[in-house]
Short mmCIF file of C-alpha atoms and ligand atoms in Angstrom, two decimals:
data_model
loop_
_atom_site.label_atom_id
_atom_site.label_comp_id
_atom_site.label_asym_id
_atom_site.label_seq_id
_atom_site.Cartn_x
_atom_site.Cartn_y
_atom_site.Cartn_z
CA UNK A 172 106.41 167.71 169.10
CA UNK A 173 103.49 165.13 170.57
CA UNK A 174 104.80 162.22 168.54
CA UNK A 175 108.51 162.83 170.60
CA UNK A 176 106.72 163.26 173.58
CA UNK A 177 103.83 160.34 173.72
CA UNK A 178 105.47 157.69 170.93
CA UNK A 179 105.29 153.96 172.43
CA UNK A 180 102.54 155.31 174.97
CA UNK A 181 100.24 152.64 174.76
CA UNK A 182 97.46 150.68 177.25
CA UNK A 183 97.86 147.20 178.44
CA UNK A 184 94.54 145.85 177.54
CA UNK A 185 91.36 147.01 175.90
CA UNK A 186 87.69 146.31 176.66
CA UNK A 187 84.95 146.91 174.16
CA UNK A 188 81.55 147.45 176.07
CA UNK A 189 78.75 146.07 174.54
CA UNK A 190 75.90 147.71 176.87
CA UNK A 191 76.04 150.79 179.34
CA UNK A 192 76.45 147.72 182.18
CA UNK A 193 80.07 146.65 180.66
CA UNK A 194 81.16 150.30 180.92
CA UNK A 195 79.39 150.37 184.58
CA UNK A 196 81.56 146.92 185.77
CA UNK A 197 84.91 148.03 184.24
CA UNK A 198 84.68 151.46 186.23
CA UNK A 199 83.73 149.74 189.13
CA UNK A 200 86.39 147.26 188.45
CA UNK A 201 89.14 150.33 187.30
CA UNK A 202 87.97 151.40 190.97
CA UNK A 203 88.83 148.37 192.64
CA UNK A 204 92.65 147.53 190.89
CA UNK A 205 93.47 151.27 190.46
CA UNK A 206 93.99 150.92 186.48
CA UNK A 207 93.84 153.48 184.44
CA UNK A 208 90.57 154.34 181.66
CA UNK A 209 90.62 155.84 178.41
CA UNK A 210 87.83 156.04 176.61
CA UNK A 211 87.61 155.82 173.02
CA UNK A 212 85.74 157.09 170.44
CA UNK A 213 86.84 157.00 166.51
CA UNK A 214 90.65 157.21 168.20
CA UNK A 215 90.17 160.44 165.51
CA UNK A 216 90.89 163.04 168.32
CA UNK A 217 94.23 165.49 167.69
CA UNK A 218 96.65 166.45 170.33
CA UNK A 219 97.05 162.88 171.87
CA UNK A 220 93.78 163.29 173.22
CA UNK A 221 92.90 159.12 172.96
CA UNK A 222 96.72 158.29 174.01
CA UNK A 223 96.80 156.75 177.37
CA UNK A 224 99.89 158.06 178.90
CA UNK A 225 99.81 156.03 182.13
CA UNK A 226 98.78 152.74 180.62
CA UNK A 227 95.78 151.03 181.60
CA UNK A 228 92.68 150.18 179.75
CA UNK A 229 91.60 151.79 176.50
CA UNK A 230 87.31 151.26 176.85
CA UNK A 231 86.10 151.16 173.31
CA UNK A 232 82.48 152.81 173.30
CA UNK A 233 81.66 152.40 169.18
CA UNK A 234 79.50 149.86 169.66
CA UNK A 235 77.47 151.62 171.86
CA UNK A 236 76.00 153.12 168.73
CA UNK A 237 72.24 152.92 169.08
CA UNK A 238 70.21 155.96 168.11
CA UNK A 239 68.17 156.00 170.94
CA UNK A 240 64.97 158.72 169.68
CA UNK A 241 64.27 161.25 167.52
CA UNK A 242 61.83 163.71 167.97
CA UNK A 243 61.01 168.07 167.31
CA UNK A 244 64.83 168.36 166.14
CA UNK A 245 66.61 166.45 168.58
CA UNK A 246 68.25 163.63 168.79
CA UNK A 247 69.26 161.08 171.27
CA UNK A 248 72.08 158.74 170.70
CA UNK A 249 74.71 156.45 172.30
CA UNK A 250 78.18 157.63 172.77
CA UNK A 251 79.75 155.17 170.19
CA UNK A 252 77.86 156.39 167.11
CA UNK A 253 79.21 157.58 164.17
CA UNK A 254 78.39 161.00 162.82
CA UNK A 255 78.07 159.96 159.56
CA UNK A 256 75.69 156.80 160.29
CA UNK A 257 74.05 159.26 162.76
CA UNK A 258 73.07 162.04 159.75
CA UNK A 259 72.49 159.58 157.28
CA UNK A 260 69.79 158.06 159.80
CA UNK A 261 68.35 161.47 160.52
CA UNK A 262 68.74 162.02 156.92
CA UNK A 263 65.73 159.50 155.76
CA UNK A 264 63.45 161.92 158.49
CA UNK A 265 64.31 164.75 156.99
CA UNK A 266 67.00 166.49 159.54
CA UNK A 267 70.64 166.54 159.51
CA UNK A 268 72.94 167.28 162.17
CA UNK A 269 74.13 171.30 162.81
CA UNK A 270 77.97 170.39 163.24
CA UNK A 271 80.12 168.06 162.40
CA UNK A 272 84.14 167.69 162.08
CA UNK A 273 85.50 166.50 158.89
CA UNK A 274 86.47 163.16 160.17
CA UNK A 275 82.56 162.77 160.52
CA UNK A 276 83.16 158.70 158.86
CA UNK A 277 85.08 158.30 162.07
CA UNK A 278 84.44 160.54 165.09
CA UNK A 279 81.42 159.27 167.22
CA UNK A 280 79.03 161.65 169.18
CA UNK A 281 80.68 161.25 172.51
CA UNK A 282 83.86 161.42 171.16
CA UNK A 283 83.26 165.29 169.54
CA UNK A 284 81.01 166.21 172.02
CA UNK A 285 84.61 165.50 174.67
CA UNK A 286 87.55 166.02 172.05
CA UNK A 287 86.29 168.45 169.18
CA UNK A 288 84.53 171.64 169.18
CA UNK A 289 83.87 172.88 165.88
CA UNK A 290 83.88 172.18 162.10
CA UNK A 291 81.17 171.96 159.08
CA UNK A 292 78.00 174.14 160.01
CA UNK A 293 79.51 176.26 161.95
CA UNK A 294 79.40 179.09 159.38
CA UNK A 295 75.73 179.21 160.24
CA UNK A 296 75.50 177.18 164.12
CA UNK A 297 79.16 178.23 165.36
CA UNK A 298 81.16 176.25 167.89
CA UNK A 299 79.07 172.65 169.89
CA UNK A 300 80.12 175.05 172.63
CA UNK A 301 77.76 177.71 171.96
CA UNK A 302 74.22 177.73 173.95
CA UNK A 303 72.04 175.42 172.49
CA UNK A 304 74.11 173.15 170.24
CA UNK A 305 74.62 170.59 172.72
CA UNK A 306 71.31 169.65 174.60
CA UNK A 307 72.37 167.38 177.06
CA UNK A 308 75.14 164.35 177.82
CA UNK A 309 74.47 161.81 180.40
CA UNK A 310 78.04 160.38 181.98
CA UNK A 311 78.70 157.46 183.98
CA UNK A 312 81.29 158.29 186.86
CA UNK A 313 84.07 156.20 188.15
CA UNK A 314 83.59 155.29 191.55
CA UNK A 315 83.23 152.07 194.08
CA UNK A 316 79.70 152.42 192.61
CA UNK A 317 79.44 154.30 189.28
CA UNK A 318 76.57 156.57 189.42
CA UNK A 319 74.53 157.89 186.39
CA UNK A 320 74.50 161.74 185.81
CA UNK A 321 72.16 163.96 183.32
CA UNK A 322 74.20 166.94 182.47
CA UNK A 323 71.99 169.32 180.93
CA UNK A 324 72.45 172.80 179.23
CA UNK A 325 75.56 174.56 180.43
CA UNK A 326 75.74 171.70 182.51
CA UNK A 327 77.67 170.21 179.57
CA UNK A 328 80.21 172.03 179.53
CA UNK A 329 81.50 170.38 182.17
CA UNK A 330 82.53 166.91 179.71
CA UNK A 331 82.86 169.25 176.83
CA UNK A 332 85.91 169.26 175.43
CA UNK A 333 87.73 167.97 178.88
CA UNK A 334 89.14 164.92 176.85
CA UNK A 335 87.02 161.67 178.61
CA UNK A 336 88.52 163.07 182.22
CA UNK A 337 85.48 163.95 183.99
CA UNK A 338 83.09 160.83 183.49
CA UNK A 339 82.44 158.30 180.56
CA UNK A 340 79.92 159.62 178.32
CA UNK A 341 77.04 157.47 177.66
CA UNK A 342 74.68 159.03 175.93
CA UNK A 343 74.28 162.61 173.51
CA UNK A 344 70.79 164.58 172.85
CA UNK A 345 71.68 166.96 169.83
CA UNK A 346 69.52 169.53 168.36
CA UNK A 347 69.28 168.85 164.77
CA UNK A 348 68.77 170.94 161.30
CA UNK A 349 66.28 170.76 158.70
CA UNK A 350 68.05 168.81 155.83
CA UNK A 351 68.92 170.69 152.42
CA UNK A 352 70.43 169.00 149.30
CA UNK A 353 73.97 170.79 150.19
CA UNK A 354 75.94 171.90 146.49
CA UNK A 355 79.49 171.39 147.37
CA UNK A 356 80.91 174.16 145.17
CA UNK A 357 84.35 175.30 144.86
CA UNK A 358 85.82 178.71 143.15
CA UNK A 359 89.21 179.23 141.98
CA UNK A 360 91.11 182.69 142.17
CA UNK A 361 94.19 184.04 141.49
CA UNK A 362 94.96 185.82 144.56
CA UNK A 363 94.43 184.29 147.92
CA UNK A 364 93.14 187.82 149.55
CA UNK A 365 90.40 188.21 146.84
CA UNK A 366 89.65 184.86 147.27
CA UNK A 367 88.99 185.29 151.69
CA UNK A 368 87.37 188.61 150.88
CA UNK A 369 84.44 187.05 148.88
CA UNK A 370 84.77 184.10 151.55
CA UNK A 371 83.92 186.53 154.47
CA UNK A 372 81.26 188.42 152.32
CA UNK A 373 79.44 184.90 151.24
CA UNK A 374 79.80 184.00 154.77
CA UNK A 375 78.01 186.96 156.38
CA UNK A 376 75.61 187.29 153.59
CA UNK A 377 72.15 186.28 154.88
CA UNK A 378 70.78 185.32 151.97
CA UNK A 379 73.00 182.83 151.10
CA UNK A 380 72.87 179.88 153.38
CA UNK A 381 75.88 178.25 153.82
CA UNK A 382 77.55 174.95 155.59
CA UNK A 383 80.87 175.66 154.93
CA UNK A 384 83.08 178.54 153.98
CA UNK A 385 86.60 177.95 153.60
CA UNK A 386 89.71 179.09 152.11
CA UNK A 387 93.02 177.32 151.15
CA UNK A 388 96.25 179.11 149.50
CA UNK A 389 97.71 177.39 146.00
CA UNK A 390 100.42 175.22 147.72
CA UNK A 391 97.60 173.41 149.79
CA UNK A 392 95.74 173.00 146.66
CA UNK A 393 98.28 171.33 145.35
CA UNK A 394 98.31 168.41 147.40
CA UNK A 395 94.50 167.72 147.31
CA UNK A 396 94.31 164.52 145.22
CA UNK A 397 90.70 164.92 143.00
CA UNK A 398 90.25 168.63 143.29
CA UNK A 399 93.70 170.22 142.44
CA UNK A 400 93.08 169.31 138.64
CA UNK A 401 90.12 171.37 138.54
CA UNK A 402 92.68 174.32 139.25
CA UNK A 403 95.29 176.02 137.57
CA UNK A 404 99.16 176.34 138.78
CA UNK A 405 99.18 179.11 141.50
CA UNK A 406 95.24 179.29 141.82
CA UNK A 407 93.91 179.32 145.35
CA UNK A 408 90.54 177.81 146.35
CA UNK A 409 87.45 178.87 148.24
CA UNK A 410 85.45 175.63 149.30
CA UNK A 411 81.72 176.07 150.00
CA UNK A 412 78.69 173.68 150.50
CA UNK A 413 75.80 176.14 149.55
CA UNK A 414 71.98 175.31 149.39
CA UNK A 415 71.18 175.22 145.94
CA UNK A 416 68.73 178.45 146.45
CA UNK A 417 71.96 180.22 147.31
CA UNK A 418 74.05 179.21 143.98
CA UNK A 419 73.02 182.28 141.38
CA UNK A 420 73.70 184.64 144.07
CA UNK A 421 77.05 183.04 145.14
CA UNK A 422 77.86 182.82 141.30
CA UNK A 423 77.31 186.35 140.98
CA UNK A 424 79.63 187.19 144.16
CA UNK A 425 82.12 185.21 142.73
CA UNK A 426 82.03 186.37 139.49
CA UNK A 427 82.46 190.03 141.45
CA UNK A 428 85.69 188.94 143.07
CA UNK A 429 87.45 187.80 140.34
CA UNK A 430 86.69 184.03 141.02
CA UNK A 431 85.90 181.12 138.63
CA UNK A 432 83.84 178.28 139.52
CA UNK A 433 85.27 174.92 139.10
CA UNK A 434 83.08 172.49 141.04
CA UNK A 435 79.87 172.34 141.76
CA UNK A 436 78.26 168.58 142.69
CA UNK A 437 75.85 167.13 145.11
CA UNK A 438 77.40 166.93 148.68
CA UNK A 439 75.31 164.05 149.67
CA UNK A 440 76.19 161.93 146.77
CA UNK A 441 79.87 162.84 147.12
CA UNK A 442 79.82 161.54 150.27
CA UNK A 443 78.53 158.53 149.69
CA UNK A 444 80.22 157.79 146.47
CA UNK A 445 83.43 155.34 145.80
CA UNK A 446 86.12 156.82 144.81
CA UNK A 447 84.46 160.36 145.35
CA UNK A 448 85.77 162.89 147.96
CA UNK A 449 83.13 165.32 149.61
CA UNK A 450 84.72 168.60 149.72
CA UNK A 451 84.62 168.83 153.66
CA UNK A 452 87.21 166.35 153.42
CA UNK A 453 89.25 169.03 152.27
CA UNK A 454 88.62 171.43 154.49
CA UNK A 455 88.98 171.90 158.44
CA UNK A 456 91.68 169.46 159.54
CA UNK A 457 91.42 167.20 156.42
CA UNK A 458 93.47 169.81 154.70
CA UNK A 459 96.48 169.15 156.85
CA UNK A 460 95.50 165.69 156.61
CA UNK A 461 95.73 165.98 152.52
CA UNK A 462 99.01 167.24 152.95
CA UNK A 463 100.93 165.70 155.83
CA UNK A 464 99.86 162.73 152.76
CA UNK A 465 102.23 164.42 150.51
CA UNK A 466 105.02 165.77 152.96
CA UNK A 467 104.68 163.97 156.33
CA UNK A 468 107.23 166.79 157.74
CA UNK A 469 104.53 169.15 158.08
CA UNK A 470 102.22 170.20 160.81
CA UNK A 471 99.35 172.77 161.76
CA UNK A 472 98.75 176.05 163.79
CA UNK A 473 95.06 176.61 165.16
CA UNK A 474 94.26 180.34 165.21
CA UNK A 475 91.39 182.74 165.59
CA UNK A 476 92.16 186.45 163.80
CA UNK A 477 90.63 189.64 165.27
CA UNK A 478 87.13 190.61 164.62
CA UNK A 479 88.25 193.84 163.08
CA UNK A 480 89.74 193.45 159.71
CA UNK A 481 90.65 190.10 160.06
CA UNK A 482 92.24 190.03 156.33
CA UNK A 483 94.32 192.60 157.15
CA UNK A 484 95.75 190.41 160.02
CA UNK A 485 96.04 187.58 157.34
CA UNK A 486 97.73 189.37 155.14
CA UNK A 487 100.29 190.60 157.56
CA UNK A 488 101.07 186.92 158.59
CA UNK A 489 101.32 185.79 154.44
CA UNK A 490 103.85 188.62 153.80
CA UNK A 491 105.65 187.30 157.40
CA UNK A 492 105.80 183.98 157.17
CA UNK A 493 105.47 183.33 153.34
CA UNK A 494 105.71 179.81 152.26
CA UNK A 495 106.43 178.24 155.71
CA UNK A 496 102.51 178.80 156.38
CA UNK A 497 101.35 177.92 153.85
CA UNK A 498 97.50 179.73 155.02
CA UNK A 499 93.85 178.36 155.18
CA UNK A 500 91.03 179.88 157.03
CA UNK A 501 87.95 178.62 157.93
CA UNK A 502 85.00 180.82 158.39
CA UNK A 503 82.65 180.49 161.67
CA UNK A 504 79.97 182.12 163.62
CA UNK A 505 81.45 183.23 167.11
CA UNK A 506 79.23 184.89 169.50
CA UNK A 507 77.07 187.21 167.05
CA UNK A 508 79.71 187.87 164.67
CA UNK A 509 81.59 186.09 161.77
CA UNK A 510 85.23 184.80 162.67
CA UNK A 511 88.15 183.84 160.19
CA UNK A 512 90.18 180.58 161.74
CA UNK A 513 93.20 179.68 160.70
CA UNK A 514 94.71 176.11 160.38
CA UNK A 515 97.55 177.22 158.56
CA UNK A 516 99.89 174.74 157.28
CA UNK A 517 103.67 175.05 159.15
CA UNK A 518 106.77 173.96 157.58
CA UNK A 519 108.11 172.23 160.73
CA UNK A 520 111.92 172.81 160.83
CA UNK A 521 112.98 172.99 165.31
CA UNK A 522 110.62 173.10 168.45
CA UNK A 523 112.02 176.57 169.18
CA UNK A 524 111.05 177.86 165.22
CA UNK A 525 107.21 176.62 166.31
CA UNK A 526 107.28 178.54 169.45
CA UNK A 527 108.67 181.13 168.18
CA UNK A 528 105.66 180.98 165.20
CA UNK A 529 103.02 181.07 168.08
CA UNK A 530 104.98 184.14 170.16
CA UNK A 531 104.77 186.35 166.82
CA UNK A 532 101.22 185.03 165.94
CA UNK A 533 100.24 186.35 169.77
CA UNK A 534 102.20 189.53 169.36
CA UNK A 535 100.50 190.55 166.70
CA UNK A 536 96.58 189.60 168.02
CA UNK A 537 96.50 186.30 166.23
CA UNK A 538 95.24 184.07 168.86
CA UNK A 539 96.74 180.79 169.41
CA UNK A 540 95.22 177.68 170.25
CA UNK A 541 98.26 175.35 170.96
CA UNK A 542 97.28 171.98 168.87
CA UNK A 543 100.91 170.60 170.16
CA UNK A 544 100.16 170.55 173.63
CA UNK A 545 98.24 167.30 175.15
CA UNK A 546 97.07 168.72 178.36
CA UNK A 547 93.40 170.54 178.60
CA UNK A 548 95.00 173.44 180.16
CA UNK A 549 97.79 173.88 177.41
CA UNK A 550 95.56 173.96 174.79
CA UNK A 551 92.77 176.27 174.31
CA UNK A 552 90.17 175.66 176.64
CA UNK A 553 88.91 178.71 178.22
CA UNK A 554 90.10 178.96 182.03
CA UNK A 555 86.74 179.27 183.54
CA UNK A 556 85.31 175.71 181.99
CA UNK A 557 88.58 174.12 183.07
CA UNK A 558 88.63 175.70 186.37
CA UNK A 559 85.14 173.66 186.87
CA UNK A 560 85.81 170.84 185.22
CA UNK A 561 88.91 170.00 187.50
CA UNK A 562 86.44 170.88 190.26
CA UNK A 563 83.33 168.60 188.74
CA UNK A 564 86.29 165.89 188.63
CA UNK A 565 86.88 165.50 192.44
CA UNK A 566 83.05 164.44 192.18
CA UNK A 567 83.34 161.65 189.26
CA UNK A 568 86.78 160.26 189.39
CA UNK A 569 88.20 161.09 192.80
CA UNK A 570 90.85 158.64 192.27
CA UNK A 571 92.21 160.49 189.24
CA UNK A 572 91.64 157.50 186.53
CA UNK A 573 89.87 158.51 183.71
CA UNK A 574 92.74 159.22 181.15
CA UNK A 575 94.87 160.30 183.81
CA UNK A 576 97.59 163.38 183.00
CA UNK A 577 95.37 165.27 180.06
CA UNK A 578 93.75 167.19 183.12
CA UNK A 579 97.32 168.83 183.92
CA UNK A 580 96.21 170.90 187.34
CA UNK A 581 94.18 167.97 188.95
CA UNK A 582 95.59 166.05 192.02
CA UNK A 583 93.15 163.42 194.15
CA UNK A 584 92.53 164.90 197.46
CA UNK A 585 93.63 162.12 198.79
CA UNK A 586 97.04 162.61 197.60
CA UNK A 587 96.95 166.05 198.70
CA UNK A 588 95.08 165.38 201.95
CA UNK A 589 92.84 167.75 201.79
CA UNK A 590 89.45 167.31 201.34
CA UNK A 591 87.50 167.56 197.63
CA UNK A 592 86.31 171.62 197.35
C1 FAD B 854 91.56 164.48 159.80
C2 FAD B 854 90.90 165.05 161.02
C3 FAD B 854 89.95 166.04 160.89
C4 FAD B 854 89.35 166.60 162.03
N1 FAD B 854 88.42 167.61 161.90
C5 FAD B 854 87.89 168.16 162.99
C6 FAD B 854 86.94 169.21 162.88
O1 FAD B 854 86.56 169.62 161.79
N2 FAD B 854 86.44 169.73 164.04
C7 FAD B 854 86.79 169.27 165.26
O2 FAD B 854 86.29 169.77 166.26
N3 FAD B 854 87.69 168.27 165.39
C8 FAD B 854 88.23 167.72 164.31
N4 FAD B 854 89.12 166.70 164.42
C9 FAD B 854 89.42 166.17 165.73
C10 FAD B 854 88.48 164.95 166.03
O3 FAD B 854 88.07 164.33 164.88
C11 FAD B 854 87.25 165.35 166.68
O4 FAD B 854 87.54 165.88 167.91
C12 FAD B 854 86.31 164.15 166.84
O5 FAD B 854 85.09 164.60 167.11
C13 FAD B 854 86.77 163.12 167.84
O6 FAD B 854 85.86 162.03 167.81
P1 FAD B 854 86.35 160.55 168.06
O7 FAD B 854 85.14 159.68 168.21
O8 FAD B 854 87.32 160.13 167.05
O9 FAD B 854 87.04 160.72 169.48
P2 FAD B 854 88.34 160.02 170.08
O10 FAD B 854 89.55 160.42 169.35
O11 FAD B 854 88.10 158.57 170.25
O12 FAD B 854 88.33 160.71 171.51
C14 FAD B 854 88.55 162.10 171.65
C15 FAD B 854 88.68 162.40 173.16
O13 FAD B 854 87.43 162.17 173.79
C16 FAD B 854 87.51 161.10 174.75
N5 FAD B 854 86.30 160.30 174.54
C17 FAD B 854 85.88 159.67 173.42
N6 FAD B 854 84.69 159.10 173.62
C18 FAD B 854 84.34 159.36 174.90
C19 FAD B 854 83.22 159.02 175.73
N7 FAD B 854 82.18 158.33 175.26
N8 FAD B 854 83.21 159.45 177.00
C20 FAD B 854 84.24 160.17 177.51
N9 FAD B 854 85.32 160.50 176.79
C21 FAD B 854 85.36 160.11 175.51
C22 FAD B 854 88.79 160.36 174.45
O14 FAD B 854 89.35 159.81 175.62
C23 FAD B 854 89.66 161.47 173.88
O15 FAD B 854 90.27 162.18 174.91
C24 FAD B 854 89.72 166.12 163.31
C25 FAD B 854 90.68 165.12 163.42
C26 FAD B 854 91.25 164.58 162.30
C27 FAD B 854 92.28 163.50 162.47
#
């Protein structure tokens, strides 16, 4: 749907700032010629988030990639870092980041903190959205004269998520986790139901501290170069990275439900090993990732099922849809309670057949958050954060240039002639 709609989109020159005065004199240039910014990140962000649609300049921030200080389980770090160098860093002191999307080799600290929202840890932390997981982001407006602002708190949620359109993001202060020698550990069953049942009872299981809980159906499997010849034809996996004080009681769950173990290694080494695959790679969008390797025609739903009985809701949806969804789930803490996610696989066929996917998903209390939509209010921010970011925007970007067209419902005041609320 995106790639009809934003193919060929492209900007007209790039700049890659070297200091936080390079990003200061192109806004204050962008100001002066009217042109377009689009800041950049890992250029990992989904939904066309990084595309500039009105042309412009693309301002590459990854080599603003100092860690600035650590200290007490926080962290302060440029924009342009990546996630990975950033935990590996922290690593060494004995911390390691609460959450982190599987393109963490990629996707830099400004860039998740603006595009992303969720992904390995948030079993245990839930979403960067939640209180707490995002300390503070200081953002660099576009003006005549770019002005420095500390957003703190809930104050953050006024970049979060809102795409790069309501100031450049500088620099990130993260709280951090003690680090544990993750097991990434994953458990083959025969039935994809069994297999999310013990998913959402290791997930909610306080005793058993997980990083990641997720669960992919056979045909997925399939397609996952270096793990699908652990499993047998037809087997469905549940992919975990447990502390190792949580592995005899996870073995005994699984054993329980019918699974079998087939993998259990070091996380950190399978990160950092040629050749070797970490199993977050798998999960969270790397799973449609794996697979659009293997059958580019495919594509992705993003979905949140009810609180109540969530598997029952899955299993509705399986016996619905059948092999054009293919399903996986990932598990999260939402609020105070344990969510089930779906990124289910979709065998794309028209437009209408994907809308028409979403309208019975909605029907039947599957939320949908649109990933085929560029816009901030098409997707699935909540109204109330977008209702203040367009309002924080008349503040740092009056003249509508920072990736103008993902904030869908902002016009300058000065093209409406009426004054900034
Ligand atoms: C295979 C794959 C797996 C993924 N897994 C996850 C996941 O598990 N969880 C998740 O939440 N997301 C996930 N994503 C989406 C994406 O990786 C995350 O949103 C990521 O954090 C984006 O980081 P980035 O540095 O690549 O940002 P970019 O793609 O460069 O930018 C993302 C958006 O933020 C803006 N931006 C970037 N840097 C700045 C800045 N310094 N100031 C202002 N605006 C800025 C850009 O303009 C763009 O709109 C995944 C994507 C892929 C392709």
């Amino acid at each position: 749907v995106l790639k009809r709609q934003l193919d060929g989109l492209s900007a007209e020159l790039v700049v890659c700032a070297r200091s936080r005065a390079d990003v200061v004199r192109t806004l204050a240039a962008a100001w002066r010629f009217g042109v377009p910014i689009t800041a950049r990140g890992g250029g990992t962000g989904t939904h066309g988030q990084a595309v500039p649609l009105a042309g412009g300049a693309v301002l590459d921030l990854t080599r603003l990639d100092r860690i600035l200080w650590a200290r007490e389980g926080s962290v302060r770090v440029e924009a342009g870092a990546t996630l990975i160098n950033l935990e590996r860093t922290m690593r060494e002191r004995g911390w390691e980041l609460r959450v982190f999307p599987s393109a963490k080799r990629q996707a830099t600290a400004g860039g998740f903190v603006c595009g992303g929202n969720a992904g390995i840890g948030s079993v245990h932390w839930g979403t960067l959205g939640d209180p707490g997981n995002l300390i503070a982001a200081e953002i660099v407006t576009l003006e005549a004269v770019p002005r420095f602002i500390e957003l703190r708190g809930a104050a953050t949620g006024l970049v979060s998520q809102a795409f790069g359109t309501t100031g450049v993001v500088l620099e990130v202060e993260l709280p951090l986790a003690g680090a544990v020698s993750w097991r990434d550990v994953a458990i083959a069953f025969d039935d994809f139901i069994q297999g999310a049942t013990f998913c959402l009872t290791a997930a909610g299981m306080p005793g058993i501290d997980c990083r990641l809980v997720s669960m992919v159906e056979s045909t997925i499997v399939s397609s996952f170069k270096g793990l699908r010849e652990r499993a047998a034809t037809g087997e469905s996996l549940a992919m975990l990275m447990v502390a190792p004080s949580g592995l005899v009681a996870l073995s005994e769950l699984a054993a329980a439900h019918g699974g079998r173990i087939v993998l259990e290694t070091g996380s950190v080494a399978a990160e950092a090993g040629a050749g070797a695959t970490p199993i977050y790679e798998y999960s969270w969008n790397h799973a449609t990732l794996q697979m659009l390797k293997h059958d580019p025609s495919i594509t992705y739903l993003d979905s949140l099922f009810p609180q109540d009985d969530p598997l029952e809701r899955v299993s509705a949806m399986r016996q619905m849809f059948g092999d054009e969804l293919p399903m996986h789930l990932e598990f999260l803490r939402m609020g105070d309670g344990m969510r089930c996610r779906g990124m289910q696989i979709v065998r794309f066929t028209t437009e209408a057949r994907l809308a028409e996917i979403i309208r019975i998903h909605e029907e039947n209390g599957v939320l949908v958050a649109n990933p085929h939509a560029y816009t901030i209010e098409d997707g699935d921010g909540p109204k109330q954060r977008s209702d203040n970011q367009r309002r924080f925007k008349h503040e740092v970007d009056p003249l509508g240039l920072l990736n103008p067209g993902k904030m869908r419902d902002y016009v300058p005041a000065h093209l409406t002639g009426t004054a900034a609320e």
